[in-house]
Amino acid sequence: MVCRGRVTKMKRAMNINIKRGGDDYFLNRLFSYLTSELEVEIKEITQLRGNVYLVETVERHFILKGYKDLRKLKIQEAFVSSLRKTGFDHSYRFYNQNKDPLHFHGSYYGCIEYIDHNEMRFDYGVQADREKGVELLNRFHDHTSVLVPSYAGMLPKTDLARKWRHRKTEFAKNLSGVNFYVKKAIIEEVLEWADFSLGNFVRLKSELETGLPVILHGDVAHHNFLRSKEGKLHLIDFDLISSGSRGYDMLQYANRILPYLDWQFESLEKISYLNKWLDSDAFLYGLLYPADILREWNRLLRNRNQTHPYSLAPIVEMTVGQFQQRKQFQEEVKSRLND
């Protein structure tokens, strides 16, 4: 697919087929712009989220993703290309990254290879998927370790402590909104967990930084693991890449899967590539930080979605429904730290 150039034949307006999911006027103009710039015949555009679209052409599908900053687009294109050259083929490609980017309505757009989904979606609730996910993440780190020098001036160094401080500060400003839905005593204890974890993590985080640095993924949410139609697992979306110890990605991975392990520490010990980090006090203190609770409440209130039951209910369940399990987990980890 060519991602810039004049079309070789006229496209008729009657061919436009736009699904719901975005502003029709914007999508119609985007359709017209792409039709004038791409040497493919577009059949359909579907907004997936934000500035990300699925584009169906006569020959294939591709993902169209917009970036406000041209530099960010160029870094993404370069990184994905570099990653593939290391031999890591568990991700997508950008099309024609050496051409001038598409520029529309203040955003720069990249054309990304579409990976058709398997009916069996990746699921942190499935033990085999949790194990395959962390194995793929570890392989990703193995490959990105050789890229660190090349991207030293392009990527930030990870600073998890700073990120957590910012998240806690925002949460503190949102307390009145949170306390409207959750008992004050529960929120006070959650904040105690955050203070205890963060203070000790800052003191010991150098423990995690002794090995060779890698390029970190930075967002190991389940939706960034994609199983192709053929059954091959892929890692996608590198918007938050940074450099640092692989322990930071592993810590985030552990925090992501703990709710699916019913907050059982011994279940973490059984997972390869994670269990070796459990010998680090810094890693254990990091496990105590209620990252998901603070993140999701901040997001909910920032977007003013607290009046929407479908948005509110999962976060209340995360905070209240899992509270006793989390509290027991806190006590178990603290006992291990005191041994």
mmCIF file of C-alpha atoms in Angstrom:
data_model
loop_
_atom_site.group_PDB
_atom_site.id
_atom_site.type_symbol
_atom_site.label_atom_id
_atom_site.label_comp_id
_atom_site.label_asym_id
_atom_site.label_seq_id
_atom_site.Cartn_x
_atom_site.Cartn_y
_atom_site.Cartn_z
ATOM 1 C CA MET A 1 0.000 0.000 0.000
ATOM 2 C CA VAL A 2 1.255 3.476 -0.858
ATOM 3 C CA CYS A 3 0.679 6.040 1.858
ATOM 4 C CA ARG A 4 0.999 9.179 -0.288
ATOM 5 C CA GLY A 5 0.438 10.125 -3.936
ATOM 6 C CA ARG A 6 -2.362 10.909 -6.363
ATOM 7 C CA VAL A 7 -5.106 8.403 -6.973
ATOM 8 C CA THR A 8 -5.126 6.792 -10.356
ATOM 9 C CA LYS A 9 -8.896 6.892 -10.776
ATOM 10 C CA MET A 10 -11.828 8.937 -9.600
ATOM 11 C CA LYS A 11 -13.656 7.808 -6.442
ATOM 12 C CA ARG A 12 -17.351 8.466 -6.381
ATOM 13 C CA ALA A 13 -19.049 9.876 -3.272
ATOM 14 C CA MET A 14 -21.571 7.054 -3.460
ATOM 15 C CA ASN A 15 -18.819 4.650 -2.348
ATOM 16 C CA ILE A 16 -18.548 6.287 1.076
ATOM 17 C CA ASN A 17 -19.663 4.005 3.868
ATOM 18 C CA ILE A 18 -18.973 5.396 7.333
ATOM 19 C CA LYS A 19 -19.946 3.536 10.469
ATOM 20 C CA ARG A 20 -21.027 5.207 13.688
ATOM 21 C CA GLY A 21 -18.397 6.030 16.259
ATOM 22 C CA GLY A 22 -17.378 9.589 15.407
ATOM 23 C CA ASP A 23 -18.520 12.911 14.064
ATOM 24 C CA ASP A 24 -19.970 12.268 10.599
ATOM 25 C CA TYR A 25 -18.834 15.623 9.214
ATOM 26 C CA PHE A 26 -15.240 15.036 10.351
ATOM 27 C CA LEU A 27 -15.221 11.472 9.041
ATOM 28 C CA ASN A 28 -16.586 12.546 5.680
ATOM 29 C CA ARG A 29 -13.808 15.122 5.333
ATOM 30 C CA LEU A 30 -11.222 12.570 6.501
ATOM 31 C CA PHE A 31 -12.553 10.128 3.924
ATOM 32 C CA SER A 32 -12.224 12.751 1.185
ATOM 33 C CA TYR A 33 -8.711 13.643 2.290
ATOM 34 C CA LEU A 34 -7.542 10.030 2.334
ATOM 35 C CA THR A 35 -9.169 9.401 -1.028
ATOM 36 C CA SER A 36 -7.127 12.242 -2.513
ATOM 37 C CA GLU A 37 -3.860 11.135 -0.901
ATOM 38 C CA LEU A 38 -3.781 7.339 -0.999
ATOM 39 C CA GLU A 39 -3.375 5.162 -4.050
ATOM 40 C CA VAL A 40 -5.996 2.735 -2.798
ATOM 41 C CA GLU A 41 -9.769 2.677 -3.047
ATOM 42 C CA ILE A 42 -11.306 3.211 0.380
ATOM 43 C CA LYS A 43 -14.552 1.432 1.150
ATOM 44 C CA GLU A 44 -15.145 2.226 4.807
ATOM 45 C CA ILE A 45 -13.773 4.133 7.815
ATOM 46 C CA THR A 46 -14.613 3.149 11.395
ATOM 47 C CA GLN A 47 -13.480 5.145 14.409
ATOM 48 C CA LEU A 48 -12.048 2.746 16.987
ATOM 49 C CA ARG A 49 -11.188 5.286 19.685
ATOM 50 C CA GLY A 50 -9.960 8.849 19.835
ATOM 51 C CA ASN A 51 -7.726 9.516 16.852
ATOM 52 C CA VAL A 52 -7.497 5.862 15.775
ATOM 53 C CA TYR A 53 -9.454 4.503 12.813
ATOM 54 C CA LEU A 54 -9.890 1.250 10.962
ATOM 55 C CA VAL A 55 -9.731 1.859 7.220
ATOM 56 C CA GLU A 56 -11.038 -0.784 4.827
ATOM 57 C CA THR A 57 -9.835 -0.647 1.259
ATOM 58 C CA VAL A 58 -10.612 -2.867 -1.688
ATOM 59 C CA GLU A 59 -7.406 -4.824 -1.092
ATOM 60 C CA ARG A 60 -6.861 -4.767 2.684
ATOM 61 C CA HIS A 61 -7.511 -3.151 6.054
ATOM 62 C CA PHE A 62 -5.127 -0.848 7.867
ATOM 63 C CA ILE A 63 -5.090 1.237 11.041
ATOM 64 C CA LEU A 64 -4.894 5.005 10.714
ATOM 65 C CA LYS A 65 -3.502 6.627 13.865
ATOM 66 C CA GLY A 66 -3.131 10.341 14.475
ATOM 67 C CA TYR A 67 -0.421 12.125 16.478
ATOM 68 C CA LYS A 68 -0.460 15.800 17.459
ATOM 69 C CA ASP A 69 3.321 15.929 17.280
ATOM 70 C CA LEU A 70 5.188 14.935 14.110
ATOM 71 C CA ARG A 71 8.201 13.945 16.213
ATOM 72 C CA LYS A 72 6.124 11.359 18.080
ATOM 73 C CA LEU A 73 4.958 9.816 14.828
ATOM 74 C CA LYS A 74 8.519 9.655 13.508
ATOM 75 C CA ILE A 75 9.782 8.028 16.717
ATOM 76 C CA GLN A 76 7.011 5.430 16.531
ATOM 77 C CA GLU A 77 7.807 4.641 12.907
ATOM 78 C CA ALA A 78 11.533 4.392 13.605
ATOM 79 C CA PHE A 79 11.116 2.271 16.728
ATOM 80 C CA VAL A 80 8.773 -0.264 15.136
ATOM 81 C CA SER A 81 11.168 -0.573 12.207
ATOM 82 C CA SER A 82 14.190 -0.977 14.519
ATOM 83 C CA LEU A 83 12.347 -3.529 16.622
ATOM 84 C CA ARG A 84 11.607 -5.663 13.585
ATOM 85 C CA LYS A 85 15.250 -5.499 12.493
ATOM 86 C CA THR A 86 16.301 -7.020 15.834
ATOM 87 C CA GLY A 87 14.254 -10.104 14.914
ATOM 88 C CA PHE A 88 11.174 -9.304 17.011
ATOM 89 C CA ASP A 89 8.250 -10.055 14.688
ATOM 90 C CA HIS A 90 5.456 -10.070 17.263
ATOM 91 C CA SER A 91 4.103 -6.647 16.390
ATOM 92 C CA TYR A 92 2.871 -4.506 13.499
ATOM 93 C CA ARG A 93 4.603 -2.482 10.805
ATOM 94 C CA PHE A 94 4.106 1.097 9.679
ATOM 95 C CA TYR A 95 3.571 1.483 5.943
ATOM 96 C CA ASN A 96 5.935 3.767 4.018
ATOM 97 C CA GLN A 97 7.559 5.428 7.016
ATOM 98 C CA ASN A 98 10.089 7.123 4.705
ATOM 99 C CA LYS A 99 7.386 9.164 2.968
ATOM 100 C CA ASP A 100 5.949 12.489 4.093
ATOM 101 C CA PRO A 101 3.209 11.910 6.689
ATOM 102 C CA LEU A 102 -0.460 12.488 6.143
ATOM 103 C CA HIS A 103 -1.448 15.774 7.785
ATOM 104 C CA PHE A 104 -5.101 16.495 8.431
ATOM 105 C CA HIS A 105 -6.963 18.722 10.879
ATOM 106 C CA GLY A 106 -3.889 19.419 13.024
ATOM 107 C CA SER A 107 -2.758 15.794 13.348
ATOM 108 C CA TYR A 108 -0.094 13.723 11.627
ATOM 109 C CA TYR A 109 -1.277 10.272 10.622
ATOM 110 C CA GLY A 110 0.566 7.010 10.280
ATOM 111 C CA CYS A 111 -0.713 3.960 8.403
ATOM 112 C CA ILE A 112 -0.280 0.827 10.498
ATOM 113 C CA GLU A 113 -0.541 -2.808 9.516
ATOM 114 C CA TYR A 114 -3.852 -4.337 10.585
ATOM 115 C CA ILE A 115 -3.595 -7.617 12.485
ATOM 116 C CA ASP A 116 -6.795 -9.591 12.241
ATOM 117 C CA HIS A 117 -8.034 -10.706 15.666
ATOM 118 C CA ASN A 118 -8.469 -14.251 16.813
ATOM 119 C CA GLU A 119 -11.891 -15.144 18.193
ATOM 120 C CA MET A 120 -10.096 -16.088 21.420
ATOM 121 C CA ARG A 121 -9.054 -12.641 22.643
ATOM 122 C CA PHE A 122 -6.105 -12.277 25.007
ATOM 123 C CA ASP A 123 -7.460 -12.358 28.556
ATOM 124 C CA TYR A 124 -5.640 -11.782 31.849
ATOM 125 C CA GLY A 125 -8.307 -13.967 33.423
ATOM 126 C CA VAL A 126 -6.832 -17.000 31.634
ATOM 127 C CA GLN A 127 -3.729 -18.516 33.238
ATOM 128 C CA ALA A 128 -2.161 -19.539 29.929
ATOM 129 C CA ASP A 129 -2.566 -15.985 28.586
ATOM 130 C CA ARG A 130 -0.977 -14.450 31.676
ATOM 131 C CA GLU A 131 2.035 -16.715 31.222
ATOM 132 C CA LYS A 132 2.311 -16.132 27.472
ATOM 133 C CA GLY A 133 1.951 -12.390 27.967
ATOM 134 C CA VAL A 134 4.825 -12.074 30.427
ATOM 135 C CA GLU A 135 6.965 -14.372 28.288
ATOM 136 C CA LEU A 136 6.378 -12.127 25.256
ATOM 137 C CA LEU A 137 7.101 -9.017 27.336
ATOM 138 C CA ASN A 138 10.394 -10.529 28.490
ATOM 139 C CA ARG A 139 11.285 -11.357 24.869
ATOM 140 C CA PHE A 140 10.462 -7.784 23.894
ATOM 141 C CA HIS A 141 12.916 -6.562 26.549
ATOM 142 C CA ASP A 142 15.608 -8.928 25.290
ATOM 143 C CA HIS A 143 15.315 -7.395 21.833
ATOM 144 C CA THR A 144 15.004 -3.756 22.925
ATOM 145 C CA SER A 145 18.110 -3.915 25.118
ATOM 146 C CA VAL A 146 20.268 -3.529 21.998
ATOM 147 C CA LEU A 147 18.287 -0.465 20.899
ATOM 148 C CA VAL A 148 18.807 1.635 24.041
ATOM 149 C CA PRO A 149 21.937 3.476 22.803
ATOM 150 C CA SER A 150 20.276 4.395 19.493
ATOM 151 C CA TYR A 151 17.250 5.903 21.221
ATOM 152 C CA ALA A 152 19.027 7.529 24.173
ATOM 153 C CA GLY A 153 18.280 11.044 22.963
ATOM 154 C CA MET A 154 14.735 10.329 21.813
ATOM 155 C CA LEU A 155 13.080 8.544 24.719
ATOM 156 C CA PRO A 156 12.607 9.660 28.323
ATOM 157 C CA LYS A 157 14.021 7.629 31.175
ATOM 158 C CA THR A 158 11.248 5.990 33.136
ATOM 159 C CA ASP A 159 10.402 7.636 36.453
ATOM 160 C CA LEU A 160 7.727 5.530 38.075
ATOM 161 C CA ALA A 161 7.986 7.309 41.430
ATOM 162 C CA ARG A 162 7.276 10.663 39.798
ATOM 163 C CA LYS A 163 4.310 9.178 37.923
ATOM 164 C CA TRP A 164 2.894 7.721 41.122
ATOM 165 C CA ARG A 165 3.344 11.000 43.027
ATOM 166 C CA HIS A 166 1.465 12.838 40.303
ATOM 167 C CA ARG A 167 -1.301 10.223 40.333
ATOM 168 C CA LYS A 168 -1.682 10.466 44.110
ATOM 169 C CA THR A 169 -1.747 14.279 44.002
ATOM 170 C CA GLU A 170 -4.527 14.235 41.412
ATOM 171 C CA PHE A 171 -6.435 11.634 43.428
ATOM 172 C CA ALA A 172 -6.167 13.796 46.573
ATOM 173 C CA LYS A 173 -7.757 16.672 44.662
ATOM 174 C CA ASN A 174 -10.591 14.349 43.654
ATOM 175 C CA LEU A 175 -11.341 13.102 47.175
ATOM 176 C CA SER A 176 -14.683 14.864 47.506
ATOM 177 C CA GLY A 177 -15.878 13.201 44.321
ATOM 178 C CA VAL A 178 -14.564 9.765 45.327
ATOM 179 C CA ASN A 179 -16.008 9.977 48.847
ATOM 180 C CA PHE A 180 -19.442 10.569 47.355
ATOM 181 C CA TYR A 181 -19.401 6.922 46.185
ATOM 182 C CA VAL A 182 -16.997 5.193 48.597
ATOM 183 C CA LYS A 183 -16.812 5.270 52.394
ATOM 184 C CA LYS A 184 -14.227 7.676 53.721
ATOM 185 C CA ALA A 185 -12.569 4.976 55.856
ATOM 186 C CA ILE A 186 -11.805 2.847 52.781
ATOM 187 C CA ILE A 187 -10.301 5.767 50.872
ATOM 188 C CA GLU A 188 -8.185 6.763 53.860
ATOM 189 C CA GLU A 189 -6.737 3.257 53.994
ATOM 190 C CA VAL A 190 -6.081 3.244 50.254
ATOM 191 C CA LEU A 191 -4.137 6.487 50.693
ATOM 192 C CA GLU A 192 -2.174 4.918 53.554
ATOM 193 C CA TRP A 193 -1.202 2.071 51.219
ATOM 194 C CA ALA A 194 -0.079 4.614 48.629
ATOM 195 C CA ASP A 195 2.023 6.613 51.124
ATOM 196 C CA PHE A 196 3.642 3.520 52.631
ATOM 197 C CA SER A 197 4.417 2.003 49.247
ATOM 198 C CA LEU A 198 5.697 5.170 47.581
ATOM 199 C CA GLY A 199 7.919 6.259 50.469
ATOM 200 C CA ASN A 200 9.702 2.925 50.645
ATOM 201 C CA PHE A 201 9.800 2.435 46.876
ATOM 202 C CA VAL A 202 11.592 5.760 46.411
ATOM 203 C CA ARG A 203 14.112 4.728 49.050
ATOM 204 C CA LEU A 204 14.901 1.383 47.410
ATOM 205 C CA LYS A 205 14.103 1.749 43.707
ATOM 206 C CA SER A 206 17.797 1.668 42.759
ATOM 207 C CA GLU A 207 17.556 -2.100 43.461
ATOM 208 C CA LEU A 208 15.565 -2.427 40.234
ATOM 209 C CA GLU A 209 18.050 -0.458 38.167
ATOM 210 C CA THR A 210 21.171 -2.603 38.468
ATOM 211 C CA GLY A 211 20.725 -4.608 35.267
ATOM 212 C CA LEU A 212 21.160 -3.540 31.662
ATOM 213 C CA PRO A 213 18.526 -0.974 30.601
ATOM 214 C CA VAL A 214 15.907 -1.840 28.011
ATOM 215 C CA ILE A 215 13.218 0.040 26.164
ATOM 216 C CA LEU A 216 10.068 -0.385 28.218
ATOM 217 C CA HIS A 217 6.604 -0.766 26.771
ATOM 218 C CA GLY A 218 5.024 1.342 29.516
ATOM 219 C CA ASP A 219 1.395 0.217 29.118
ATOM 220 C CA VAL A 220 0.971 -3.525 29.548
ATOM 221 C CA ALA A 221 -2.829 -3.414 29.708
ATOM 222 C CA HIS A 222 -4.492 -6.549 28.333
ATOM 223 C CA HIS A 223 -5.693 -4.749 25.190
ATOM 224 C CA ASN A 224 -2.077 -4.179 24.132
ATOM 225 C CA PHE A 225 -1.604 -7.933 23.735
ATOM 226 C CA LEU A 226 -3.279 -9.058 20.542
ATOM 227 C CA ARG A 227 -3.704 -12.633 19.350
ATOM 228 C CA SER A 228 -3.812 -12.849 15.571
ATOM 229 C CA LYS A 229 -6.247 -14.960 13.623
ATOM 230 C CA GLU A 230 -3.453 -17.532 13.227
ATOM 231 C CA GLY A 231 -2.971 -17.692 17.005
ATOM 232 C CA LYS A 232 0.280 -15.703 17.257
ATOM 233 C CA LEU A 233 0.510 -13.282 20.177
ATOM 234 C CA HIS A 234 1.542 -9.697 19.381
ATOM 235 C CA LEU A 235 2.523 -6.707 21.498
ATOM 236 C CA ILE A 236 1.110 -3.416 20.212
ATOM 237 C CA ASP A 237 0.871 0.328 20.968
ATOM 238 C CA PHE A 238 4.256 1.816 21.842
ATOM 239 C CA ASP A 239 3.079 5.345 22.639
ATOM 240 C CA LEU A 240 4.513 5.216 26.188
ATOM 241 C CA ILE A 241 7.927 3.672 25.510
ATOM 242 C CA SER A 242 10.819 4.827 27.691
ATOM 243 C CA SER A 243 14.182 3.487 28.788
ATOM 244 C CA GLY A 244 14.902 1.831 32.113
ATOM 245 C CA SER A 245 14.960 -1.453 33.991
ATOM 246 C CA ARG A 246 12.705 -4.227 32.723
ATOM 247 C CA GLY A 247 11.603 -4.548 36.338
ATOM 248 C CA TYR A 248 9.345 -1.524 35.844
ATOM 249 C CA ASP A 249 7.335 -3.223 33.090
ATOM 250 C CA MET A 250 7.255 -6.423 35.133
ATOM 251 C CA LEU A 251 5.960 -4.521 38.156
ATOM 252 C CA GLN A 252 3.193 -2.996 36.084
ATOM 253 C CA TYR A 253 2.382 -6.426 34.633
ATOM 254 C CA ALA A 254 2.135 -7.919 38.137
ATOM 255 C CA ASN A 255 -0.148 -5.097 39.259
ATOM 256 C CA ARG A 256 -2.348 -5.646 36.209
ATOM 257 C CA ILE A 257 -2.850 -9.371 36.781
ATOM 258 C CA LEU A 258 -3.181 -9.441 40.580
ATOM 259 C CA PRO A 259 -6.979 -8.870 40.521
ATOM 260 C CA TYR A 260 -7.255 -11.981 38.322
ATOM 261 C CA LEU A 261 -5.193 -13.934 40.862
ATOM 262 C CA ASP A 262 -7.598 -12.939 43.651
ATOM 263 C CA TRP A 263 -4.672 -11.046 45.181
ATOM 264 C CA GLN A 264 -2.901 -14.287 46.087
ATOM 265 C CA PHE A 265 0.841 -13.765 46.457
ATOM 266 C CA GLU A 266 1.623 -17.447 45.950
ATOM 267 C CA SER A 267 0.016 -17.258 42.500
ATOM 268 C CA LEU A 268 2.585 -14.617 41.506
ATOM 269 C CA GLU A 269 5.363 -16.913 42.676
ATOM 270 C CA LYS A 270 4.291 -19.509 40.101
ATOM 271 C CA ILE A 271 4.690 -17.208 37.095
ATOM 272 C CA SER A 272 8.015 -17.391 35.292
ATOM 273 C CA TYR A 273 9.805 -14.093 34.559
ATOM 274 C CA LEU A 274 7.876 -12.479 37.448
ATOM 275 C CA ASN A 275 8.873 -14.705 40.349
ATOM 276 C CA LYS A 276 12.548 -13.695 40.255
ATOM 277 C CA TRP A 277 11.570 -10.077 40.958
ATOM 278 C CA LEU A 278 9.806 -11.081 44.171
ATOM 279 C CA ASP A 279 13.195 -11.237 45.897
ATOM 280 C CA SER A 280 13.502 -7.464 45.545
ATOM 281 C CA ASP A 281 12.116 -5.344 48.387
ATOM 282 C CA ALA A 282 11.661 -2.440 45.981
ATOM 283 C CA PHE A 283 9.491 -4.641 43.751
ATOM 284 C CA LEU A 284 7.440 -5.794 46.747
ATOM 285 C CA TYR A 285 6.870 -2.225 47.920
ATOM 286 C CA GLY A 286 5.810 -1.384 44.375
ATOM 287 C CA LEU A 287 3.218 -4.163 44.457
ATOM 288 C CA LEU A 288 1.566 -2.404 47.399
ATOM 289 C CA TYR A 289 0.888 0.796 45.483
ATOM 290 C CA PRO A 290 -2.858 0.978 44.556
ATOM 291 C CA ALA A 291 -2.016 2.149 41.044
ATOM 292 C CA ASP A 292 -5.212 0.903 39.415
ATOM 293 C CA ILE A 293 -7.581 2.471 41.960
ATOM 294 C CA LEU A 294 -5.961 5.895 41.723
ATOM 295 C CA ARG A 295 -5.631 5.721 37.944
ATOM 296 C CA GLU A 296 -9.222 4.745 37.264
ATOM 297 C CA TRP A 297 -10.797 7.243 39.692
ATOM 298 C CA ASN A 298 -8.671 10.038 38.250
ATOM 299 C CA ARG A 299 -9.695 9.084 34.734
ATOM 300 C CA LEU A 300 -13.367 8.776 35.637
ATOM 301 C CA LEU A 301 -13.538 12.185 37.315
ATOM 302 C CA ARG A 302 -11.300 13.874 34.736
ATOM 303 C CA ASN A 303 -13.698 12.750 31.999
ATOM 304 C CA ARG A 304 -16.741 13.462 34.187
ATOM 305 C CA ASN A 305 -18.121 9.969 33.663
ATOM 306 C CA GLN A 306 -19.088 9.315 37.289
ATOM 307 C CA THR A 307 -22.784 9.662 36.486
ATOM 308 C CA HIS A 308 -22.587 6.824 33.949
ATOM 309 C CA PRO A 309 -23.333 3.484 35.692
ATOM 310 C CA TYR A 310 -21.296 1.441 33.182
ATOM 311 C CA SER A 311 -18.237 3.591 33.890
ATOM 312 C CA LEU A 312 -18.730 3.929 37.632
ATOM 313 C CA ALA A 313 -19.691 0.380 38.656
ATOM 314 C CA PRO A 314 -16.382 -1.380 37.750
ATOM 315 C CA ILE A 315 -14.340 1.220 39.633
ATOM 316 C CA VAL A 316 -16.525 0.994 42.738
ATOM 317 C CA GLU A 317 -16.154 -2.792 42.574
ATOM 318 C CA MET A 318 -12.373 -2.418 42.233
ATOM 319 C CA THR A 319 -12.255 -0.139 45.276
ATOM 320 C CA VAL A 320 -14.890 -1.634 47.569
ATOM 321 C CA GLY A 321 -15.581 -5.155 46.314
ATOM 322 C CA GLN A 322 -11.902 -6.148 46.343
ATOM 323 C CA PHE A 323 -10.996 -4.189 49.470
ATOM 324 C CA GLN A 324 -10.662 -7.092 51.883
ATOM 325 C CA GLN A 325 -8.615 -9.155 49.424
ATOM 326 C CA ARG A 326 -6.311 -6.213 48.824
ATOM 327 C CA LYS A 327 -5.968 -5.574 52.534
ATOM 328 C CA GLN A 328 -4.998 -9.194 53.142
ATOM 329 C CA PHE A 329 -2.471 -8.947 50.290
ATOM 330 C CA GLN A 330 -0.983 -5.823 51.858
ATOM 331 C CA GLU A 331 -0.545 -7.636 55.155
ATOM 332 C CA GLU A 332 1.048 -10.681 53.545
ATOM 333 C CA VAL A 333 3.569 -8.647 51.553
ATOM 334 C CA LYS A 334 4.450 -6.566 54.616
ATOM 335 C CA SER A 335 5.081 -9.736 56.591
ATOM 336 C CA ARG A 336 7.483 -10.913 53.888
ATOM 337 C CA LEU A 337 9.241 -7.561 53.939
ATOM 338 C CA ASN A 338 9.699 -7.855 57.698
ATOM 339 C CA ASP A 339 11.218 -11.355 57.560
#
